[in-house]
Each structure stands twice: as structure tokens, then as C-alpha cells.
Short mmCIF file of C-alpha atoms and ligand atoms in Angstrom, two decimals:
data_model
loop_
_atom_site.label_atom_id
_atom_site.label_comp_id
_atom_site.label_asym_id
_atom_site.label_seq_id
_atom_site.Cartn_x
_atom_site.Cartn_y
_atom_site.Cartn_z
CA MET A 1 83.46 165.59 107.68
CA LYS A 2 84.36 163.41 104.72
CA ILE A 3 85.08 159.70 105.47
CA LEU A 4 86.51 157.29 102.89
CA VAL A 5 85.35 153.74 103.46
CA LEU A 6 87.39 150.83 102.00
CA ASN A 7 86.72 147.16 101.68
CA SER A 8 89.93 145.50 100.43
CA GLY A 9 89.47 141.90 99.04
CA SER A 10 91.95 139.57 97.36
CA SER A 11 91.78 141.16 93.92
CA SER A 12 89.27 144.00 94.34
CA ILE A 13 88.68 147.05 96.51
CA LYS A 14 85.36 148.66 97.06
CA PHE A 15 85.45 152.31 97.99
CA GLN A 16 82.95 154.93 99.06
CA MET A 17 83.25 158.51 100.33
CA LEU A 18 80.56 159.87 102.51
CA ASP A 19 79.79 163.35 103.73
CA MET A 20 78.89 162.73 107.36
CA ALA A 21 77.02 166.06 107.74
CA THR A 22 74.32 164.75 105.37
CA LYS A 23 75.21 161.00 105.47
CA GLU A 24 75.23 161.23 101.64
CA THR A 25 77.44 159.09 99.46
CA LEU A 26 79.63 161.46 97.40
CA ILE A 27 81.32 158.79 95.33
CA LYS A 28 81.46 155.03 95.28
CA GLY A 29 83.20 152.57 93.10
CA LEU A 30 85.17 149.36 92.63
CA VAL A 31 88.73 148.47 91.73
CA GLU A 32 88.79 145.06 90.10
CA ARG A 33 91.20 142.48 88.71
CA ILE A 34 94.17 143.76 90.75
CA GLY A 35 97.38 141.99 89.67
CA LEU A 36 96.04 141.14 86.23
CA GLU A 37 97.21 142.75 82.98
CA GLU A 38 93.96 144.66 82.54
CA SER A 39 92.62 145.98 85.87
CA LEU A 40 89.41 147.98 85.99
CA ILE A 41 88.24 150.92 87.99
CA SER A 42 84.63 151.97 87.92
CA TRP A 43 82.81 154.60 89.98
CA LYS A 44 79.61 156.63 90.29
CA SER A 45 79.63 160.31 91.32
CA GLY A 46 77.17 163.04 90.63
CA GLY A 47 74.63 160.55 89.19
CA GLU A 48 77.09 159.61 86.44
CA LYS A 49 78.95 156.30 86.03
CA TYR A 50 82.56 156.12 84.86
CA LYS A 51 84.87 153.25 83.96
CA LYS A 52 88.66 152.98 83.16
CA THR A 53 90.91 150.10 82.23
CA MET A 54 94.36 150.45 83.81
CA HIS A 55 97.04 148.21 85.21
CA PHE A 56 97.32 147.78 88.99
CA PRO A 57 100.10 145.35 89.98
CA GLY A 58 98.95 145.61 93.65
CA HIS A 59 96.50 147.21 96.04
CA LYS A 60 98.66 150.25 96.58
CA GLU A 61 98.48 151.19 92.91
CA GLY A 62 94.72 150.52 92.90
CA LEU A 63 94.31 152.75 95.96
CA ALA A 64 96.46 155.44 94.39
CA ALA A 65 94.10 155.53 91.44
CA VAL A 66 91.14 155.76 93.78
CA LEU A 67 92.79 158.78 95.47
CA ASP A 68 93.44 160.33 92.06
CA ILE A 69 89.79 159.95 91.19
CA LEU A 70 88.60 161.53 94.46
CA LYS A 71 90.77 164.52 93.53
CA ASP A 72 89.95 164.53 89.81
CA ARG A 73 89.30 168.02 88.45
CA ASP A 74 86.28 167.01 86.40
CA HIS A 75 84.45 164.42 88.44
CA GLY A 76 86.27 164.34 91.80
CA VAL A 77 84.75 165.19 95.21
CA ILE A 78 87.77 166.79 96.99
CA SER A 79 90.38 169.26 96.03
CA ASP A 80 92.98 168.26 98.53
CA PHE A 81 93.72 164.98 100.46
CA ASN A 82 93.51 167.05 103.74
CA GLU A 83 89.74 167.09 103.08
CA ILE A 84 89.65 163.30 103.87
CA ASP A 85 89.06 163.36 107.60
CA ALA A 86 89.66 159.63 108.08
CA VAL A 87 89.58 156.35 106.32
CA GLY A 88 87.44 153.49 107.66
CA HIS A 89 88.44 149.97 106.72
CA ARG A 90 86.08 146.98 106.80
CA TYR A 91 88.16 144.39 108.58
CA VAL A 92 86.84 140.82 108.81
CA HIS A 93 88.43 139.23 111.87
CA GLY A 94 89.42 140.93 115.10
CA GLY A 95 89.98 137.71 117.00
CA GLU A 96 89.72 138.20 120.78
CA ILE A 97 91.94 141.30 120.62
CA TYR A 98 89.54 143.75 119.06
CA LYS A 99 86.32 144.06 120.92
CA ASP A 100 85.68 147.44 119.30
CA SER A 101 86.84 149.42 116.30
CA ALA A 102 90.23 151.13 116.63
CA VAL A 103 92.32 153.90 115.26
CA VAL A 104 95.41 152.19 113.59
CA THR A 105 98.74 152.59 115.30
CA GLU A 106 102.11 150.90 114.64
CA GLU A 107 101.37 148.26 117.33
CA ASP A 108 98.07 147.48 115.58
CA ILE A 109 99.91 146.42 112.42
CA ALA A 110 101.80 143.68 114.29
CA ALA A 111 98.62 142.68 116.17
CA LEU A 112 96.68 142.49 112.96
CA GLU A 113 99.38 140.37 111.33
CA GLY A 114 98.90 137.88 114.14
CA LEU A 115 95.18 137.53 113.30
CA ASN A 116 95.73 136.59 109.61
CA HIS A 117 95.55 132.85 110.34
CA LEU A 118 91.94 133.24 111.62
CA ALA A 119 90.62 134.52 108.34
CA PRO A 120 93.31 133.74 105.76
CA LEU A 121 91.06 134.53 102.83
CA HIS A 122 90.21 138.03 104.01
CA ASN A 123 92.42 139.49 106.75
CA PRO A 124 95.70 139.64 104.80
CA HIS A 125 93.94 141.65 102.06
CA ASN A 126 92.34 143.96 104.57
CA LEU A 127 95.74 144.58 106.06
CA VAL A 128 97.32 145.31 102.67
CA GLY A 129 94.59 148.04 102.28
CA VAL A 130 95.43 149.62 105.62
CA ARG A 131 99.19 149.55 104.97
CA ALA A 132 98.73 151.13 101.53
CA MET A 133 96.71 154.03 102.94
CA LEU A 134 99.25 154.58 105.66
CA GLU A 135 101.89 154.97 103.00
CA LEU A 136 99.83 156.94 100.51
CA ILE A 137 98.17 159.54 102.83
CA PRO A 138 100.15 159.19 106.09
CA ARG A 139 98.52 162.14 107.82
CA VAL A 140 94.99 160.84 107.54
CA PRO A 141 93.92 158.50 110.39
CA ASN A 142 92.82 155.01 109.59
CA VAL A 143 90.09 153.16 111.53
CA ILE A 144 89.57 149.40 111.48
CA VAL A 145 86.02 148.17 111.88
CA PHE A 146 85.69 144.52 112.46
CA ASP A 147 82.92 142.06 111.29
CA THR A 148 83.49 140.23 114.54
CA SER A 149 83.53 143.00 117.16
CA PHE A 150 79.72 143.44 117.51
CA HIS A 151 79.71 139.83 118.65
CA SER A 152 82.70 140.17 121.04
CA ARG A 153 80.56 140.48 124.18
CA MET A 154 78.69 137.22 123.77
CA PRO A 155 78.57 135.21 126.94
CA GLU A 156 81.03 132.39 127.30
CA LYS A 157 78.27 129.72 127.09
CA ALA A 158 77.29 131.13 123.64
CA TYR A 159 80.75 131.39 122.18
CA MET A 160 82.39 128.26 123.54
CA PHE A 161 82.00 124.87 121.85
CA ALA A 162 81.85 121.69 123.89
CA LEU A 163 85.24 120.60 122.62
CA PRO A 164 88.37 120.05 124.70
CA TYR A 165 89.10 123.35 126.40
CA GLU A 166 92.74 123.21 125.32
CA LEU A 167 91.59 123.77 121.68
CA TYR A 168 90.37 127.20 122.76
CA GLU A 169 93.55 127.98 124.67
CA LYS A 170 95.94 126.72 121.98
CA TYR A 171 94.15 127.46 118.68
CA GLY A 172 91.56 130.03 119.60
CA ILE A 173 88.67 127.67 118.69
CA ARG A 174 85.50 129.39 119.65
CA ARG A 175 82.51 131.18 118.05
CA TYR A 176 83.49 134.63 116.82
CA GLY A 177 80.60 135.46 114.53
CA PHE A 178 80.55 137.67 111.37
CA HIS A 179 78.44 140.28 109.52
CA GLY A 180 78.71 142.22 112.86
CA THR A 181 78.59 145.65 111.16
CA SER A 182 75.40 144.72 109.36
CA HIS A 183 73.81 143.20 112.49
CA HIS A 184 74.76 146.26 114.52
CA TYR A 185 73.42 148.70 111.89
CA VAL A 186 70.02 147.09 111.37
CA ALA A 187 69.57 146.43 115.07
CA LEU A 188 70.17 150.08 115.85
CA GLU A 189 67.78 151.15 113.10
CA ALA A 190 65.13 148.62 114.34
CA ALA A 191 65.31 150.00 117.85
CA SER A 192 64.65 153.43 116.51
CA MET A 193 61.79 152.24 114.29
CA ILE A 194 60.03 150.63 117.31
CA ASN A 195 60.88 153.57 119.53
CA LYS A 196 62.83 151.54 122.15
CA PRO A 197 66.25 152.44 123.57
CA PHE A 198 68.74 150.18 121.85
CA GLU A 199 70.34 149.36 125.30
CA LYS A 200 66.99 147.96 126.46
CA SER A 201 65.80 146.13 123.46
CA LYS A 202 65.68 142.52 122.22
CA ILE A 203 66.13 142.18 118.51
CA ILE A 204 66.70 139.16 116.19
CA THR A 205 68.59 140.23 113.09
CA CYS A 206 68.47 138.02 110.04
CA HIS A 207 71.27 138.86 107.52
CA MET A 208 70.33 136.74 104.53
CA GLY A 209 72.50 137.12 101.48
CA ASN A 210 75.03 134.93 99.74
CA GLY A 211 76.36 134.52 103.28
CA THR A 212 73.78 134.24 106.00
CA SER A 213 73.87 134.85 109.77
CA PHE A 214 71.28 135.51 112.39
CA SER A 215 71.97 137.21 115.67
CA ALA A 216 70.24 137.60 118.98
CA VAL A 217 70.90 141.23 120.06
CA GLN A 218 70.01 142.07 123.62
CA ASN A 219 70.57 145.36 125.45
CA GLY A 220 72.75 146.77 122.68
CA HIS A 221 75.06 143.86 121.79
CA SER A 222 75.05 140.48 120.19
CA VAL A 223 74.45 137.61 122.67
CA ASP A 224 74.57 134.80 120.10
CA THR A 225 75.00 134.47 116.43
CA SER A 226 74.73 131.65 113.89
CA LEU A 227 78.17 131.88 112.27
CA GLY A 228 80.94 130.51 114.41
CA PHE A 229 84.65 129.97 114.27
CA SER A 230 84.42 130.14 110.53
CA THR A 231 81.82 131.32 108.12
CA MET A 232 80.36 127.85 107.51
CA CYS A 233 77.86 127.10 110.18
CA GLY A 234 74.23 128.15 110.91
CA ILE A 235 71.68 128.53 108.15
CA PRO A 236 72.37 126.94 104.73
CA MET A 237 73.83 129.58 102.37
CA GLY A 238 74.50 129.97 98.68
CA THR A 239 77.42 127.42 98.55
CA ARG A 240 78.01 126.78 102.35
CA ALA A 241 76.35 124.00 104.16
CA GLY A 242 75.41 125.58 107.47
CA ASP A 243 74.83 123.23 110.41
CA PHE A 244 75.39 119.57 109.75
CA ASP A 245 76.93 116.70 111.70
CA PRO A 246 80.68 117.13 111.70
CA GLY A 247 81.04 113.36 112.19
CA ILE A 248 80.28 113.24 108.39
CA LEU A 249 83.59 114.92 107.69
CA THR A 250 85.73 112.36 109.59
CA HIS A 251 83.59 109.61 108.01
CA LEU A 252 84.22 110.91 104.48
CA LEU A 253 87.96 111.40 105.24
CA ASN A 254 88.16 107.77 106.36
CA THR A 255 86.69 106.47 103.07
CA GLY A 256 89.98 107.58 101.45
CA ASP A 257 87.91 109.30 98.66
CA PHE A 258 88.40 112.82 99.94
CA THR A 259 91.42 114.94 101.06
CA SER A 260 90.96 117.62 103.59
CA ASP A 261 91.11 120.23 100.77
CA ASP A 262 88.30 118.32 99.05
CA LEU A 263 86.26 118.48 102.19
CA HIS A 264 86.99 122.17 102.56
CA ASP A 265 85.69 122.79 99.10
CA LEU A 266 82.73 120.52 99.63
CA ILE A 267 81.35 122.42 102.63
CA TYR A 268 82.33 125.95 101.62
CA LYS A 269 81.88 125.93 97.85
CA LYS A 270 79.77 122.96 96.79
CA SER A 271 77.05 122.78 99.42
CA GLY A 272 74.22 125.04 100.51
CA MET A 273 71.57 125.89 97.95
CA LEU A 274 74.00 125.01 95.09
CA GLY A 275 74.75 121.56 96.47
CA VAL A 276 71.24 120.61 97.29
CA SER A 277 69.64 121.95 94.12
CA GLY A 278 72.46 121.18 91.70
CA ILE A 279 71.41 124.36 89.92
CA SER A 280 72.80 127.56 91.40
CA SER A 281 73.86 129.38 94.54
CA ASP A 282 71.59 132.27 93.67
CA MET A 283 68.23 132.49 95.43
CA ARG A 284 66.47 133.86 92.32
CA ASP A 285 67.61 130.91 90.16
CA ILE A 286 66.44 128.40 92.73
CA GLU A 287 63.07 130.09 93.19
CA GLN A 288 62.59 130.27 89.43
CA LYS A 289 63.35 126.44 89.05
CA ALA A 290 61.23 125.48 92.10
CA TRP A 291 58.22 127.56 91.24
CA ASN A 292 58.10 127.66 87.46
CA GLU A 293 59.50 124.22 86.71
CA LYS A 294 58.41 122.49 89.98
CA ASP A 295 62.02 121.18 90.33
CA LYS A 296 62.09 119.02 93.54
CA ARG A 297 65.62 119.55 94.57
CA ALA A 298 65.33 123.35 94.06
CA GLN A 299 62.27 123.17 96.37
CA LEU A 300 64.21 121.14 98.86
CA ALA A 301 67.00 123.81 98.90
CA LEU A 302 64.38 126.47 99.70
CA ASP A 303 62.74 124.24 102.32
CA LEU A 304 66.15 123.72 104.05
CA VAL A 305 66.82 127.49 104.21
CA HIS A 306 63.42 128.27 105.49
CA TYR A 307 63.42 125.45 108.02
CA HIS A 308 66.77 126.29 109.51
CA ALA A 309 65.91 130.01 109.59
CA LYS A 310 62.82 129.14 111.62
CA LYS A 311 64.78 127.00 114.03
CA TYR A 312 67.30 129.78 114.66
CA ILE A 313 64.54 132.33 115.27
CA GLY A 314 62.86 129.96 117.77
CA ALA A 315 66.23 129.37 119.46
CA TYR A 316 66.97 133.12 119.83
CA LEU A 317 63.46 133.87 121.05
CA SER A 318 64.14 131.32 123.92
CA VAL A 319 67.67 132.73 124.59
CA MET A 320 66.28 136.22 125.07
CA ASN A 321 62.89 135.21 126.48
CA GLY A 322 61.14 136.89 123.56
CA ALA A 323 61.98 139.75 121.21
CA ASP A 324 60.76 143.21 120.46
CA ALA A 325 61.65 142.99 116.72
CA LEU A 326 62.73 140.56 114.12
CA VAL A 327 64.62 142.19 111.19
CA PHE A 328 65.35 140.94 107.72
CA THR A 329 68.25 142.34 105.76
CA ALA A 330 70.89 141.76 102.93
CA GLY A 331 70.13 140.51 99.35
CA ILE A 332 67.56 137.87 100.27
CA GLY A 333 66.29 139.34 103.47
CA GLU A 334 65.62 142.76 101.82
CA ASN A 335 64.30 141.53 98.50
CA GLY A 336 62.99 137.99 98.91
CA TRP A 337 59.46 138.65 100.27
CA GLU A 338 58.57 135.04 99.47
CA THR A 339 61.43 133.87 101.81
CA ARG A 340 60.21 136.18 104.58
CA GLU A 341 56.64 134.94 104.17
CA GLU A 342 57.78 131.30 104.40
CA ILE A 343 59.95 131.90 107.46
CA CYS A 344 57.35 133.85 109.30
CA SER A 345 54.41 131.60 108.57
CA ASP A 346 53.03 129.50 111.49
CA MET A 347 54.85 131.53 114.11
CA GLU A 348 51.81 133.03 115.80
CA PHE A 349 52.54 130.94 118.96
CA LEU A 350 55.84 132.81 119.18
CA GLY A 351 54.25 136.17 118.68
CA ILE A 352 55.27 136.67 115.06
CA GLN A 353 52.62 137.53 112.45
CA ILE A 354 53.22 139.44 109.23
CA ASP A 355 50.84 141.31 106.96
CA ARG A 356 51.21 139.45 103.74
CA GLU A 357 50.28 142.44 101.59
CA LYS A 358 52.72 144.84 103.40
CA ASN A 359 55.42 142.17 103.09
CA LYS A 360 55.34 142.25 99.24
CA VAL A 361 58.18 144.78 98.99
CA ARG A 362 61.66 144.50 97.73
CA GLY A 363 64.57 146.55 99.08
CA LYS A 364 62.63 148.98 101.16
CA ARG A 365 62.60 149.86 104.88
CA VAL A 366 59.12 148.78 106.04
CA ASP A 367 57.31 147.38 109.03
CA ILE A 368 55.60 144.23 107.73
CA SER A 369 54.01 143.19 111.04
CA ALA A 370 50.38 142.36 111.15
CA PRO A 371 48.25 144.31 113.69
CA GLY A 372 48.66 142.55 116.99
CA SER A 373 52.00 140.85 116.19
CA ARG A 374 53.81 140.89 119.53
CA VAL A 375 57.14 140.88 117.73
CA LYS A 376 57.53 143.68 115.18
CA VAL A 377 58.75 142.24 111.90
CA LEU A 378 60.83 144.78 109.97
CA VAL A 379 62.66 144.96 106.63
CA ILE A 380 65.74 147.18 106.80
CA PRO A 381 68.18 147.51 104.00
CA THR A 382 71.64 147.17 105.52
CA ASN A 383 74.31 149.87 105.07
CA GLU A 384 77.61 148.58 106.34
CA GLU A 385 79.51 151.49 104.71
CA LEU A 386 77.48 154.06 106.59
CA MET A 387 78.06 152.10 109.83
CA ILE A 388 81.77 151.93 109.21
CA ALA A 389 81.82 155.66 108.46
CA GLU A 390 79.90 156.36 111.69
CA GLU A 391 82.33 154.30 113.69
CA THR A 392 85.29 156.02 112.01
CA LEU A 393 83.86 159.44 112.64
CA SER A 394 83.15 158.74 116.33
CA LEU A 395 86.71 157.54 116.91
CA THR A 396 88.43 160.35 115.07
CA GLN A 397 86.41 163.54 115.34
CA ASN A 398 87.69 164.74 118.68
CA ARG A 399 91.26 163.85 118.25
P1 AMP B 401 74.00 139.62 98.96
O1 AMP B 401 75.10 138.67 99.29
O2 AMP B 401 73.52 140.40 100.12
O3 AMP B 401 74.32 140.48 97.77
O4 AMP B 401 72.71 138.74 98.54
C1 AMP B 401 72.71 138.01 97.41
C2 AMP B 401 71.49 137.03 97.37
O5 AMP B 401 70.32 137.86 97.40
C3 AMP B 401 71.43 136.10 96.16
O6 AMP B 401 71.11 134.76 96.58
C4 AMP B 401 70.32 136.68 95.37
O7 AMP B 401 69.61 135.71 94.63
C5 AMP B 401 69.42 137.24 96.43
N1 AMP B 401 68.44 138.20 95.95
C6 AMP B 401 68.67 139.36 95.32
N2 AMP B 401 67.57 139.92 94.87
C7 AMP B 401 66.54 138.99 95.16
C8 AMP B 401 65.17 138.97 94.89
N3 AMP B 401 64.51 139.97 94.24
N4 AMP B 401 64.47 137.86 95.33
C9 AMP B 401 65.08 136.84 96.02
N5 AMP B 401 66.44 136.88 96.29
C10 AMP B 401 67.10 137.93 95.89
#
């Protein structure tokens, strides 16, 4: 079974084809600068890297080029499009409609259009990718795998905000959560690493990258998560503030110095580690300044990330009455052992103790718990593409 996984963004498309018999990636690549004069397609297959400059006026042309490459006589991985068993699309927002992944039908297209307003920067591009594949290879089934669906079974008390109830009814204001595919993947892997059935486990998943979210995963699904209606709240991120008092927004608006667009940019693009440090949104830059140059604001940015991360772990331990495992994943979670050490320090009372030497790894799957730690602390590199491919396979293989 060969599954093509697509992640269509505003001007780029990530693609990857997996052989599900071996779970091996056959080819992966990136279409960039869609709509510009010089677009770019780059890919890796058979251990070699390739690159081509072309012109893609839209996503459809970019995807047509991807299909050509898959079938290329010299470095392709299929000889006929019939060999593509299904296409799995990363789809950001499923609203309250999609609690699970789905095989795309005509009715879905209309339903998906109705969700664009919930994630205007992502969903419309995801939909363009789906539409393009339906046109280019109409006989191949398309599956949509949502970032929100793993969180779709959160209890009402976790997903509702204490705002007037009409806002939920009229505008769909509630916590949806994101990074669901990553949380799902690492939680499943964690359960298998600690030899517990996923359906009977309690796992805290810490997805820490440019965007960060933590989840409390109990009995096989997310029961709470730190991102909310938008991708802004929770733990401070590269450029996003995370939790702060929303009264600040109305206060700033009332000064007359800011428009609502200014405030949007402020909390999404100018805050987080970038805003506090004034240096960069990238963890490595901040660490370098804080440690090598003793820069106070860089250190404060790190302190804020560590402190909020600790608070969320404490909250989720209380929500689930303990945890079997705590998992770190994504760019910072997988590579930043210093971040893991800071977050997990002084947590003995809560059953979390790491082995500082074992923890000194980057990008590897490893159990970093100290002997006797009641909560197993694990590093698990995320693999959203594999998770999307697995979901796609399970929905299409017996059709
Ligand atoms: P992602 O969005 O998952 O690609 O993660 C990006 C973040 O991971 C950036 O803030 C990077 O600085 C961070 N990151 C990548 N490698 C390392 C590393 N070796 N140490 C600390 N942070 C890292």
C-alpha cells in the first residue's frame, strides 16, 4: 500500500509518499513559492536530493508537478497513478463537525468550506489541495486528517470558556485544540514504550516547537489541551504570547494607539520568545544569548517558557489524578535537552524525576526517567506524516 501525504499551505506544499508495508518513506519533498514567477520543487528519494525551478501559478500546477515526479522514469517511485492507494491530507480545523478523519465526498467539500472562517490562514489552502487532487487523480480516494479531531472528545468543562454561552452557539467560540495528530502519535508510541494499553493510560504530551501545545491524554483521547479557539494561548511560543490577561487587549485598544489588526500582530507575531527577548523566535538563538552572553531578557524568555510548561504539567497531573508518562516532542521537545531538564527539575513531589545523563540526547526516542520516577519521562520524535498515512490507510484499505 502506497499512501501520499500532503500538507498544503498558503504558498507551499509538503509531500511524502510512504510504503505502508514497511512504513518507509519512499520520497518526500516541498513545493515552494507557489504563485511567484520562480517556484521551486525539491525532493529526496533513494538517498539523493533533487531540486527544480519551475512556475506554478497555483496549487494544482504544483501538485501536478509532484505527481510527475512520483512517476518520473529516473527517480520516481511509481510507474502508474493507480499505485497510489490513497492521499492523506493534513487538515488544520475540523470544527465540531469532524470528530474523526474522513474519506472526502462531495458533501464534505461544502462542509469544509463552511469551516474556513475558523482557521482562515490554513483551512482554505488545505481545501485547495484536496480539490486539486480530486481533479488530478479522481479515482484515488482522499482522506482528511484534522489537527483538531484528537481533541474532539474533550469534556465540555475543558472545552468551554466561561464566556456568555451565546458566543458558543452563535460563533462557535470554544477550545478546539491543535497539533492533534502529533499528540495522538506520541501518546500511542508512549503507551507502547511503557507497555500499557493506550485505552487505559494517562499521558501528558508536550509538543514544543515553533508552536507549542500540551495535552492531557486519558484512556486513548485528549481530555484537555493548552491551545484553544485559536493557536495563541497556553505556553509562550516563538512569536505567540500564550496565556495572558485578555483585559490587556481591551485596555490597549482603548488607548487609541492600536487597531485590532495591530493587536492581532502583537499577540501572534511579536510576542512569545521574540517579544520578550527582542532577539529571535528561535530557541537556539535565545539559548545562545542567555547562556553565552548572559542576556537578561533572553533568560527571561526561557524562564517564561519553562515556568508555564511546569504549570501546565501540574494542571494536567491534577486533571488526570497522575500520569503514567510525560512525553516531549517537536523541535524543542525532541532536541532541547536543556529545556527538558529545566521543566522537569523540582518535580519529585509530582512523581517526575529524570536521569540528567540519559536526558542529554537530541532527536532520539529515549526513556529519560530516573530509576524510581513514578511518571516515565520519554522523548519521542513526532511523525505526523506517518500518523496521517496510518489513518488514511485504515479508512481506505477495506473499501
Ligand atoms: P519545530 O516547529 O518543531 O520545527 O521546532 C522549531 C523550534 O525547535 C525552534 O525554536 C528551534 O530553535 C528548536 N530547536 C531545534 N533544534 C534545537 C536544539 N538542538 N536545541 C534547542 N532547540 C532546538
